[in-house]
Coordinates of C-alpha atoms in Angstrom, one line a residue:
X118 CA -13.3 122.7 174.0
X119 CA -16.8 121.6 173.2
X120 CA -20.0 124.3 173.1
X121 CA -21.5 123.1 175.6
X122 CA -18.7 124.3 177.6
X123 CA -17.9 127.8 175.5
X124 CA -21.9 128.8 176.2
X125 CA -20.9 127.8 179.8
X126 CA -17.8 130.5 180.6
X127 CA -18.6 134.0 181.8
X128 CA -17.6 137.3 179.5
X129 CA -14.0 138.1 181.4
X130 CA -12.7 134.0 181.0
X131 CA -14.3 134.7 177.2
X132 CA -12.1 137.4 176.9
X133 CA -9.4 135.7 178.4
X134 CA -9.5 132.7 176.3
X135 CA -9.4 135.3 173.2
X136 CA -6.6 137.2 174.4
X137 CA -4.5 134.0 175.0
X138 CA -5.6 133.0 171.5
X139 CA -4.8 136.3 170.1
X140 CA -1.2 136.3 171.6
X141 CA -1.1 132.2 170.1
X142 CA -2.0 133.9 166.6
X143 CA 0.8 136.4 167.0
X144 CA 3.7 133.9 168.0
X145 CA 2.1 131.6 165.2
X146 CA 2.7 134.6 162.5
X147 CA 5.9 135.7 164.1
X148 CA 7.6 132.4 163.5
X149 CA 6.0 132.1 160.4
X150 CA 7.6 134.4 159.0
X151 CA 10.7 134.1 160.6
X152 CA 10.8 130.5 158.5
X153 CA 10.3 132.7 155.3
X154 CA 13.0 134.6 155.6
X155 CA 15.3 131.4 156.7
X156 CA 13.8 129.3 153.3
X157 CA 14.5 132.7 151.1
X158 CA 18.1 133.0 152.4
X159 CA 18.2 128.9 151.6
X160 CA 17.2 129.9 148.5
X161 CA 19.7 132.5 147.7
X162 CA 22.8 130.4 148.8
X163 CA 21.1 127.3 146.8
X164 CA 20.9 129.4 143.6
X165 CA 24.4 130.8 144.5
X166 CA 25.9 126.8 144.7
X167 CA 24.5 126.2 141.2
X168 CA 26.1 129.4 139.8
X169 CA 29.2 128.1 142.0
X170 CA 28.9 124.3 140.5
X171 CA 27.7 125.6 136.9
X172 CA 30.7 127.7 136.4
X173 CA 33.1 124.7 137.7
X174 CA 31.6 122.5 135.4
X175 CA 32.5 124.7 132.4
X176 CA 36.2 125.0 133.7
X177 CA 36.0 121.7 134.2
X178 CA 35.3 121.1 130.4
X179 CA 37.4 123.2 129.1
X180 CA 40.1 121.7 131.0
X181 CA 39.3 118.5 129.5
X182 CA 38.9 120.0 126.0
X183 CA 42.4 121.4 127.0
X184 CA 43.4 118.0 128.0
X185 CA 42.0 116.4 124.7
X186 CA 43.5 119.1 122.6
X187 CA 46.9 118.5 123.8
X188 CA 46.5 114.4 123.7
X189 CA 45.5 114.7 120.0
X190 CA 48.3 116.9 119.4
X191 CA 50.7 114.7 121.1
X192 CA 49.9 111.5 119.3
X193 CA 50.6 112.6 115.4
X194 CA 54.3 113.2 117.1
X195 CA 54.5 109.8 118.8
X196 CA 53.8 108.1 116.0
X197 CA 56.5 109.1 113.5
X198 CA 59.1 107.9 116.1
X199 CA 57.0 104.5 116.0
X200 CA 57.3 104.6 112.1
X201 CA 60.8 105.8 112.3
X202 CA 61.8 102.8 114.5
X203 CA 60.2 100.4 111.8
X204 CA 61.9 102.6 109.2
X205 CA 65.2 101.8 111.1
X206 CA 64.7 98.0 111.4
X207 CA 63.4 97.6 107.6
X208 CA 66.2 99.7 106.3
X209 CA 69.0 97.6 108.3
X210 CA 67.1 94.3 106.9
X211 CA 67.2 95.7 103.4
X212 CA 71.0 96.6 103.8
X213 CA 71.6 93.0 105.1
X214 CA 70.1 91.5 102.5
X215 CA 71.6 93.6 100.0
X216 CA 75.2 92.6 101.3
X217 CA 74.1 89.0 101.2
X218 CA 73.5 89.7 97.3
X219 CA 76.6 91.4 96.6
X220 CA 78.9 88.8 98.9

């Protein structure tokens, strides 16, 4: 609405015009902060998944330090078997060639 047409309207559509404004203002505030409160919640369950997927990720790695724990462990015991085969093979050469010496 221009001023031209403002300085045109009588007191009571003046009035009017404010109170219609005024109830505008009020829905406008209203659903304002209605919004606020929706983004804080947001905010509060947001913060709450990062505590969630921080203390996940620290299970998680310790579960794999777990994992990597056990793996080293296992290996020193896998390979004496290995050695133990090639042990077995170099002592029945050796005991071959030994009956090949004394034959």
């Amino acid at each position: 609405m221009t001023e031209k047409e403002l300085k045109k309207l009588s007191r009571r559509e003046l009035v009017e015009l404010l109170l219609y404004l005024r109830k505008e203002l009020d829905e406008v505030k209203l659903e304002n902060e209605r919004l606020k409160t929706q983004a804080t919640e947001r905010d509060g369950n947001i913060d709450r998944i990062l505590k969630t997927v921080e203390k996940m990720n620290g299970q998680l790695s310790r579960l794999a330090r777990t994992q990597n724990g056990e793996a080293a462990e296992s290996k020193p015991n896998a390979e004496p078997r290995n050695n133990k085969r090639k042990n077995n093979k170099r002592r029945a050469q050796n005991v071959g060639r030994q009956e090949d010496t004394t034959a």
